[in-house]
Tab-separated table of N, CA and C and ligand atoms in Angstrom:
chain	number	residue	atom	x	y	z
I	232	LYS	N	93.564	1.740	54.617
I	232	LYS	CA	94.695	1.882	53.689
I	232	LYS	C	94.766	3.313	53.147
I	233	LEU	N	95.955	3.719	52.802
I	233	LEU	CA	96.186	5.091	52.363
I	233	LEU	C	95.980	5.200	50.853
I	234	GLY	N	95.135	6.138	50.414
I	234	GLY	CA	94.959	6.390	48.984
I	234	GLY	C	95.824	7.556	48.564
I	235	ASN	N	95.660	7.964	47.321
I	235	ASN	CA	96.372	9.133	46.827
I	235	ASN	C	95.322	10.162	46.421
I	236	ALA	N	95.080	11.131	47.322
I	236	ALA	CA	93.984	12.088	47.141
I	236	ALA	C	94.165	12.937	45.887
I	237	THR	N	95.433	13.261	45.561
I	237	THR	CA	95.693	14.109	44.388
I	237	THR	C	95.299	13.386	43.106
I	238	ALA	N	95.695	12.129	43.008
I	238	ALA	CA	95.373	11.327	41.816
I	238	ALA	C	93.866	11.109	41.722
I	239	LYS	N	93.242	10.877	42.856
I	239	LYS	CA	91.797	10.632	42.882
I	239	LYS	C	91.032	11.872	42.402
I	240	ALA	N	91.490	13.043	42.853
I	240	ALA	CA	90.837	14.300	42.457
I	240	ALA	C	91.044	14.572	40.968
I	241	GLU	N	92.245	14.288	40.482
I	241	GLU	CA	92.562	14.513	39.071
I	241	GLU	C	91.707	13.616	38.176
I	242	LEU	N	91.594	12.365	38.576
I	242	LEU	CA	90.736	11.425	37.844
I	242	LEU	C	89.300	11.926	37.850
I	243	GLY	N	88.861	12.433	38.990
I	243	GLY	CA	87.500	12.937	39.125
I	243	GLY	C	87.237	14.101	38.190
I	244	ARG	N	88.142	15.071	38.154
I	244	ARG	CA	87.968	16.248	37.293
I	244	ARG	C	87.896	15.855	35.830
I	245	ALA	N	88.821	14.986	35.410
I	245	ALA	CA	88.840	14.546	34.004
I	245	ALA	C	87.551	13.800	33.672
I	246	THR	N	87.108	12.967	34.605
I	246	THR	CA	85.911	12.158	34.363
I	246	THR	C	84.660	13.012	34.291
I	247	TRP	N	84.534	13.959	35.220
I	247	TRP	CA	83.348	14.829	35.203
I	247	TRP	C	83.292	15.612	33.903
I	248	LYS	N	84.443	16.107	33.473
I	248	LYS	CA	84.505	16.867	32.213
I	248	LYS	C	83.959	16.002	31.071
I	249	TYR	N	84.435	14.790	31.003
I	249	TYR	CA	83.989	13.872	29.964
I	249	TYR	C	82.494	13.557	30.140
I	250	PHE	N	82.089	13.235	31.349
I	250	PHE	CA	80.713	12.831	31.643
I	250	PHE	C	79.722	13.932	31.232
I	251	HIS	N	79.993	15.161	31.631
I	251	HIS	CA	79.077	16.265	31.293
I	251	HIS	C	79.096	16.563	29.798
I	252	THR	N	80.260	16.347	29.154
I	252	THR	CA	80.346	16.595	27.718
I	252	THR	C	79.536	15.556	26.940
I	253	VAL	N	79.508	14.328	27.437
I	253	VAL	CA	78.654	13.301	26.833
I	253	VAL	C	77.199	13.768	26.864
I	254	MET	N	76.765	14.295	28.006
I	254	MET	CA	75.375	14.745	28.155
I	254	MET	C	75.071	15.928	27.230
I	255	ALA	N	76.054	16.838	27.129
I	255	ALA	CA	75.863	18.031	26.301
I	255	ALA	C	75.720	17.672	24.823
I	256	ARG	N	76.219	16.499	24.430
I	256	ARG	CA	76.158	16.049	23.038
I	256	ARG	C	75.067	15.011	22.796
I	257	PHE	N	74.362	14.626	23.842
I	257	PHE	CA	73.279	13.645	23.692
I	257	PHE	C	72.174	14.294	22.845
I	258	PRO	N	71.506	13.517	21.982
I	258	PRO	CA	70.490	14.123	21.119
I	258	PRO	C	69.391	14.845	21.899
I	259	GLU	N	68.897	15.934	21.315
I	259	GLU	CA	67.797	16.662	21.958
I	259	GLU	C	66.535	15.815	21.969
I	260	LYS	N	66.362	15.032	20.879
I	260	LYS	CA	65.210	14.126	20.806
I	260	LYS	C	65.696	12.703	20.535
I	261	PRO	N	66.176	12.033	21.575
I	261	PRO	CA	66.771	10.705	21.386
I	261	PRO	C	65.727	9.635	21.044
I	262	THR	N	66.144	8.655	20.243
I	262	THR	CA	65.295	7.498	19.972
I	262	THR	C	65.292	6.615	21.226
I	263	GLU	N	64.391	5.637	21.252
I	263	GLU	CA	64.353	4.669	22.357
I	263	GLU	C	65.720	4.006	22.513
I	264	ASP	N	66.311	3.647	21.384
I	264	ASP	CA	67.616	2.975	21.392
I	264	ASP	C	68.708	3.867	21.978
I	265	GLN	N	68.692	5.148	21.616
I	265	GLN	CA	69.687	6.085	22.159
I	265	GLN	C	69.471	6.301	23.659
I	266	GLN	N	68.215	6.323	24.074
I	266	GLN	CA	67.925	6.485	25.502
I	266	GLN	C	68.432	5.282	26.290
I	267	GLU	N	68.212	4.094	25.714
I	267	GLU	CA	68.651	2.870	26.385
I	267	GLU	C	70.171	2.803	26.423
I	268	ALA	N	70.821	3.274	25.351
I	268	ALA	CA	72.287	3.286	25.309
I	268	ALA	C	72.843	4.165	26.426
I	269	LEU	N	72.261	5.341	26.604
I	269	LEU	CA	72.762	6.250	27.653
I	269	LEU	C	72.516	5.655	29.039
I	270	ARG	N	71.331	5.089	29.227
I	270	ARG	CA	71.027	4.493	30.529
I	270	ARG	C	72.028	3.381	30.863
I	271	SER	N	72.258	2.483	29.904
I	271	SER	CA	73.210	1.385	30.116
I	271	SER	C	74.603	1.924	30.373
I	272	TYR	N	74.970	2.918	29.558
I	272	TYR	CA	76.307	3.511	29.704
I	272	TYR	C	76.508	4.031	31.132
I	273	ILE	N	75.527	4.752	31.648
I	273	ILE	CA	75.660	5.362	32.975
I	273	ILE	C	75.812	4.288	34.061
I	274	PHE	N	75.019	3.222	33.955
I	274	PHE	CA	75.129	2.157	34.968
I	274	PHE	C	76.469	1.427	34.877
I	275	LEU	N	76.950	1.207	33.652
I	275	LEU	CA	78.253	0.538	33.492
I	275	LEU	C	79.393	1.459	33.909
I	276	PHE	N	79.258	2.737	33.583
I	276	PHE	CA	80.233	3.754	34.005
I	276	PHE	C	80.376	3.714	35.532
I	277	ALA	N	79.235	3.693	36.220
I	277	ALA	CA	79.238	3.682	37.687
I	277	ALA	C	79.882	2.405	38.221
I	278	ARG	N	79.587	1.299	37.548
I	278	ARG	CA	80.110	0.014	38.008
I	278	ARG	C	81.617	-0.103	37.798
I	279	LEU	N	82.094	0.484	36.694
I	279	LEU	CA	83.504	0.311	36.307
I	279	LEU	C	84.396	1.479	36.720
I	280	TYR	N	83.839	2.505	37.377
I	280	TYR	CA	84.661	3.662	37.751
I	280	TYR	C	85.862	3.186	38.571
I	281	PRO	N	87.085	3.619	38.178
I	281	PRO	CA	88.306	3.028	38.761
I	281	PRO	C	88.464	3.165	40.277
I	282	CYS	N	87.945	4.257	40.864
I	282	CYS	CA	88.059	4.413	42.322
I	282	CYS	C	86.893	3.645	42.950
I	283	GLY	N	87.228	2.566	43.625
I	283	GLY	CA	86.203	1.648	44.119
I	283	GLY	C	85.235	2.272	45.101
I	284	GLU	N	85.768	3.077	45.997
I	284	GLU	CA	84.957	3.766	47.015
I	284	GLU	C	83.989	4.732	46.317
I	285	CYS	N	84.524	5.441	45.291
I	285	CYS	CA	83.688	6.387	44.535
I	285	CYS	C	82.588	5.646	43.792
I	286	ALA	N	82.959	4.537	43.169
I	286	ALA	CA	82.000	3.743	42.393
I	286	ALA	C	80.869	3.274	43.286
I	287	GLU	N	81.226	2.878	44.479
I	287	GLU	CA	80.230	2.393	45.432
I	287	GLU	C	79.242	3.502	45.807
I	288	HIS	N	79.788	4.679	46.150
I	288	HIS	CA	78.930	5.827	46.476
I	288	HIS	C	78.043	6.191	45.298
I	289	PHE	N	78.683	6.225	44.122
I	289	PHE	CA	77.953	6.701	42.947
I	289	PHE	C	76.805	5.756	42.596
I	290	GLN	N	77.025	4.475	42.775
I	290	GLN	CA	75.954	3.513	42.503
I	290	GLN	C	74.783	3.710	43.472
I	291	GLN	N	75.102	4.113	44.697
I	291	GLN	CA	74.033	4.409	45.656
I	291	GLN	C	73.237	5.643	45.224
I	292	HIS	N	73.971	6.682	44.736
I	292	HIS	CA	73.287	7.877	44.218
I	292	HIS	C	72.382	7.502	43.042
I	293	LEU	N	72.895	6.623	42.170
I	293	LEU	CA	72.142	6.204	40.976
I	293	LEU	C	70.860	5.481	41.344
I	294	ASN	N	70.937	4.639	42.358
I	294	ASN	CA	69.749	3.908	42.787
I	294	ASN	C	68.689	4.865	43.316
I	295	LYS	N	69.166	5.912	43.976
I	295	LYS	CA	68.258	6.901	44.549
I	295	LYS	C	67.703	7.827	43.458
I	296	TYR	N	68.577	8.211	42.525
I	296	TYR	CA	68.197	9.145	41.465
I	296	TYR	C	68.518	8.542	40.103
I	297	PRO	N	67.613	7.728	39.561
I	297	PRO	CA	67.877	7.043	38.286
I	297	PRO	C	68.148	8.039	37.149
I	298	PRO	N	68.990	7.657	36.194
I	298	PRO	CA	69.346	8.529	35.077
I	298	PRO	C	68.118	9.020	34.304
I	299	GLN	N	68.150	10.271	33.921
I	299	GLN	CA	67.094	10.857	33.083
I	299	GLN	C	67.628	10.904	31.657
I	300	VAL	N	66.981	10.192	30.765
I	300	VAL	CA	67.545	10.033	29.419
I	300	VAL	C	66.563	10.431	28.309
I	301	SER	N	65.480	11.139	28.688
I	301	SER	CA	64.439	11.441	27.697
I	301	SER	C	64.842	12.526	26.702
I	302	SER	N	65.840	13.332	27.052
I	302	SER	CA	66.306	14.409	26.164
I	302	SER	C	67.688	14.877	26.632
I	303	ARG	N	68.334	15.680	25.787
I	303	ARG	CA	69.625	16.266	26.175
I	303	ARG	C	69.462	17.099	27.445
I	304	LYS	N	68.427	17.910	27.467
I	304	LYS	CA	68.190	18.803	28.613
I	304	LYS	C	68.011	17.989	29.894
I	305	ALA	N	67.227	16.915	29.788
I	305	ALA	CA	66.976	16.064	30.953
I	305	ALA	C	68.268	15.389	31.414
I	306	ALA	N	69.040	14.886	30.462
I	306	ALA	CA	70.279	14.167	30.794
I	306	ALA	C	71.309	15.114	31.417
I	307	ALA	N	71.468	16.297	30.801
I	307	ALA	CA	72.453	17.261	31.309
I	307	ALA	C	72.039	17.764	32.698
I	308	GLY	N	70.740	18.001	32.881
I	308	GLY	CA	70.232	18.456	34.170
I	308	GLY	C	70.410	17.399	35.241
I	309	TRP	N	70.135	16.162	34.869
I	309	TRP	CA	70.309	15.049	35.817
I	309	TRP	C	71.784	14.910	36.217
I	310	ALA	N	72.687	14.974	35.225
I	310	ALA	CA	74.127	14.809	35.500
I	310	ALA	C	74.622	15.924	36.426
I	311	CYS	N	74.129	17.131	36.187
I	311	CYS	CA	74.509	18.263	37.037
I	311	CYS	C	74.014	18.020	38.463
I	312	PHE	N	72.784	17.554	38.566
I	312	PHE	CA	72.195	17.264	39.882
I	312	PHE	C	72.999	16.201	40.630
I	313	ILE	N	73.344	15.123	39.926
I	313	ILE	CA	74.023	14.009	40.603
I	313	ILE	C	75.471	14.389	40.979
I	314	HIS	N	76.092	15.232	40.129
I	314	HIS	CA	77.425	15.749	40.477
I	314	HIS	C	77.304	16.617	41.735
I	315	ASN	N	76.212	17.364	41.840
I	315	ASN	CA	76.001	18.164	43.047
I	315	ASN	C	75.803	17.297	44.289
I	316	GLU	N	75.217	16.123	44.103
I	316	GLU	CA	75.086	15.188	45.221
I	316	GLU	C	76.467	14.773	45.713
I	317	VAL	N	77.373	14.502	44.759
I	317	VAL	CA	78.758	14.142	45.117
I	317	VAL	C	79.441	15.352	45.760
I	318	ASN	N	79.213	16.545	45.183
I	318	ASN	CA	79.779	17.763	45.774
I	318	ASN	C	79.343	17.910	47.238
I	319	ALA	N	78.077	17.684	47.483
I	319	ALA	CA	77.541	17.829	48.844
I	319	ALA	C	78.190	16.824	49.788
I	320	MET	N	78.315	15.591	49.296
I	320	MET	CA	78.928	14.545	50.110
I	320	MET	C	80.368	14.927	50.482
I	321	LEU	N	81.074	15.576	49.528
I	321	LEU	CA	82.479	15.944	49.748
I	321	LEU	C	82.612	17.360	50.323
I	322	GLU	N	81.465	17.960	50.678
I	322	GLU	CA	81.428	19.318	51.231
I	322	GLU	C	82.032	20.337	50.289
I	323	LYS	N	81.711	20.191	49.004
I	323	LYS	CA	82.135	21.164	47.982
I	323	LYS	C	80.935	22.037	47.658
I	324	PRO	N	81.189	23.247	47.130
I	324	PRO	CA	80.064	24.140	46.811
I	324	PRO	C	79.166	23.554	45.718
I	325	GLU	N	77.890	23.937	45.774
I	325	GLU	CA	76.920	23.498	44.781
I	325	GLU	C	77.124	24.284	43.491
I	326	PHE	N	77.054	23.571	42.373
I	326	PHE	CA	77.166	24.193	41.048
I	326	PHE	C	75.767	24.616	40.614
I	327	ASP	N	75.643	25.826	40.061
I	327	ASP	CA	74.333	26.309	39.606
I	327	ASP	C	74.013	25.703	38.237
I	328	CYS	N	73.085	24.756	38.247
I	328	CYS	CA	72.776	24.011	37.018
I	328	CYS	C	72.052	24.851	35.980
I	329	THR	N	71.533	26.015	36.364
I	329	THR	CA	70.927	26.889	35.362
I	329	THR	C	72.021	27.572	34.530
I	330	ASN	N	73.254	27.484	35.009
I	330	ASN	CA	74.389	28.096	34.308
I	330	ASN	C	75.154	27.119	33.420
I	331	LEU	N	74.561	25.945	33.155
I	331	LEU	CA	75.264	24.943	32.346
I	331	LEU	C	75.539	25.477	30.939
I	332	GLY	N	74.487	26.015	30.293
I	332	GLY	CA	74.613	26.623	28.965
I	332	GLY	C	75.525	25.836	28.054
I	333	SER	N	76.567	26.496	27.543
I	333	SER	CA	77.532	25.825	26.668
I	333	SER	C	78.859	25.610	27.410
I	334	PHE	N	78.762	25.423	28.715
I	334	PHE	CA	79.941	25.229	29.578
I	334	PHE	C	80.732	24.014	29.102
I	335	TYR	N	80.025	22.962	28.685
I	335	TYR	CA	80.685	21.737	28.225
I	335	TYR	C	80.619	21.655	26.712
I	336	ASP	N	81.712	22.077	26.088
I	336	ASP	CA	81.818	22.169	24.636
I	336	ASP	C	82.818	21.116	24.168
I	337	CYS	N	82.365	20.228	23.305
I	337	CYS	CA	83.263	19.155	22.849
I	337	CYS	C	84.254	19.647	21.804
I	338	GLY	N	84.042	20.852	21.290
I	338	GLY	CA	84.949	21.361	20.270
I	338	GLY	C	84.677	20.774	18.902
I	339	CYS	N	83.602	20.002	18.818
I	339	CYS	CA	83.254	19.391	17.533
I	339	CYS	C	82.058	20.112	16.934
I	340	ALA	N	81.843	19.961	15.641
I	340	ALA	CA	80.703	20.602	14.991
I	340	ALA	C	79.415	19.960	15.475
I	341	GLU	N	78.331	20.729	15.494
I	341	GLU	CA	77.047	20.231	16.002
I	341	GLU	C	76.516	19.089	15.151
I	342	ASN	N	76.743	19.146	13.831
I	342	ASN	CA	76.273	18.071	12.951
I	342	ASN	C	77.114	18.031	11.673
I	343	GLU	N	76.823	17.089	10.803
I	343	GLU	CA	77.580	16.918	9.553
I	343	GLU	C	77.578	18.199	8.728
I	344	LYS	N	76.406	18.798	8.646
I	344	LYS	CA	76.241	20.011	7.832
I	344	LYS	C	77.191	21.105	8.288
I	345	ALA	N	77.186	21.308	9.616
I	345	ALA	CA	78.021	22.370	10.168
I	345	ALA	C	79.496	22.094	9.871
I	346	GLU	N	79.843	20.821	9.891
I	346	GLU	CA	81.234	20.458	9.663
I	346	GLU	C	81.677	20.776	8.232
I	347	LYS	N	80.729	20.535	7.307
I	347	LYS	CA	81.043	20.793	5.894
I	347	LYS	C	81.024	22.287	5.608
I	348	GLY	N	80.095	22.991	6.309
I	348	GLY	CA	79.924	24.425	6.066
I	348	GLY	C	81.105	25.165	6.594
B	505	FAD	P1	85.039	18.453	40.455
B	505	FAD	O1	83.928	18.006	41.337
B	505	FAD	O2	85.937	17.412	39.888
B	505	FAD	O3	84.388	19.279	39.252
B	505	FAD	C1	85.178	19.727	38.161
B	505	FAD	C2	84.555	20.982	37.607
B	505	FAD	O4	83.256	20.689	37.152
B	505	FAD	C3	84.353	22.097	38.622
B	505	FAD	O5	85.513	22.866	38.758
B	505	FAD	C4	83.208	22.870	38.020
B	505	FAD	O6	83.673	23.744	37.004
B	505	FAD	C5	82.381	21.800	37.360
B	505	FAD	N1	81.256	21.345	38.170
B	505	FAD	C6	81.174	21.238	39.520
B	505	FAD	N2	79.988	20.769	39.885
B	505	FAD	C7	79.289	20.565	38.751
B	505	FAD	C8	77.982	20.095	38.495
B	505	FAD	N3	77.152	19.750	39.479
B	505	FAD	N4	77.585	19.999	37.197
B	505	FAD	C9	78.399	20.347	36.196
B	505	FAD	N5	79.648	20.811	36.377
B	505	FAD	C10	80.088	20.923	37.655
B	505	FAD	N6	86.024	11.796	45.354
B	505	FAD	C11	86.060	11.335	46.630
B	505	FAD	O7	86.922	11.759	47.385
B	505	FAD	N7	85.127	10.431	47.081
B	505	FAD	C12	84.155	9.935	46.274
B	505	FAD	O8	83.342	9.110	46.696
B	505	FAD	C13	84.096	10.384	44.918
B	505	FAD	N8	83.173	9.896	44.056
B	505	FAD	C14	83.222	10.262	42.752
B	505	FAD	C15	82.333	9.679	41.846
B	505	FAD	C16	82.401	9.991	40.496
B	505	FAD	C17	81.461	9.311	39.541
B	505	FAD	C18	83.359	10.913	40.028
B	505	FAD	C19	83.444	11.246	38.566
B	505	FAD	C20	84.237	11.498	40.913
B	505	FAD	C21	84.193	11.196	42.275
B	505	FAD	N9	85.073	11.768	43.196
B	505	FAD	C22	85.078	11.337	44.489
B	505	FAD	C23	85.966	12.868	42.791
B	505	FAD	C24	85.327	14.217	43.112
B	505	FAD	O9	83.968	14.273	42.661
B	505	FAD	C25	86.044	15.397	42.427
B	505	FAD	O10	86.174	15.144	41.037
B	505	FAD	C26	87.428	15.681	42.998
B	505	FAD	O11	87.360	15.787	44.399
B	505	FAD	C27	87.991	16.999	42.408
B	505	FAD	O12	87.107	18.032	42.771
B	505	FAD	P2	87.100	19.492	42.192
B	505	FAD	O13	86.793	20.397	43.323
B	505	FAD	O14	88.329	19.757	41.399
B	505	FAD	O15	85.846	19.585	41.183
């Protein structure tokens, strides 16, 4: 059956932006509960991703490379790695994960204090 490649790519770009921004905002020192929340979120995200073919591939990547949720750095690094796996599958260039830095900025204050200040 014929898909719509433009719509699929647009959904992908928007989703990756959101996905990496979630990681960039994950606590640096997450509690057990926060770690479990991120792990569950990632598995449900993969299961519910609207493009069925993509969801299927992504779940296979997840089984091979389980989510790293021990810290913000670990989560962001893992997400970059797994996005690169998708890039490789689609024959897209590899993103340099050492260049993540503040690439994904939510535009929100880092904490309550900063917001008030
Ligand atoms: P995208 O891959 O969408 O990336 C957007 C931007 O993110 C890039 O321009 C770059 O600035 C940055 N970026 C690139 N790589 C990384 C990285 N490793 N870490 C952090 N930032 C990075 N499409 C299919 O055709 N088949 C599939 O099976 C498929 N599976 C997908 C699974 C998921 C979970 C998602 C979210 C998307 C999937 N897509 C799939 C869509 C595909 O990954 C792209 O989003 C789409 O092809 C558009 O590609 P793009 O070149 O614009 O860049």
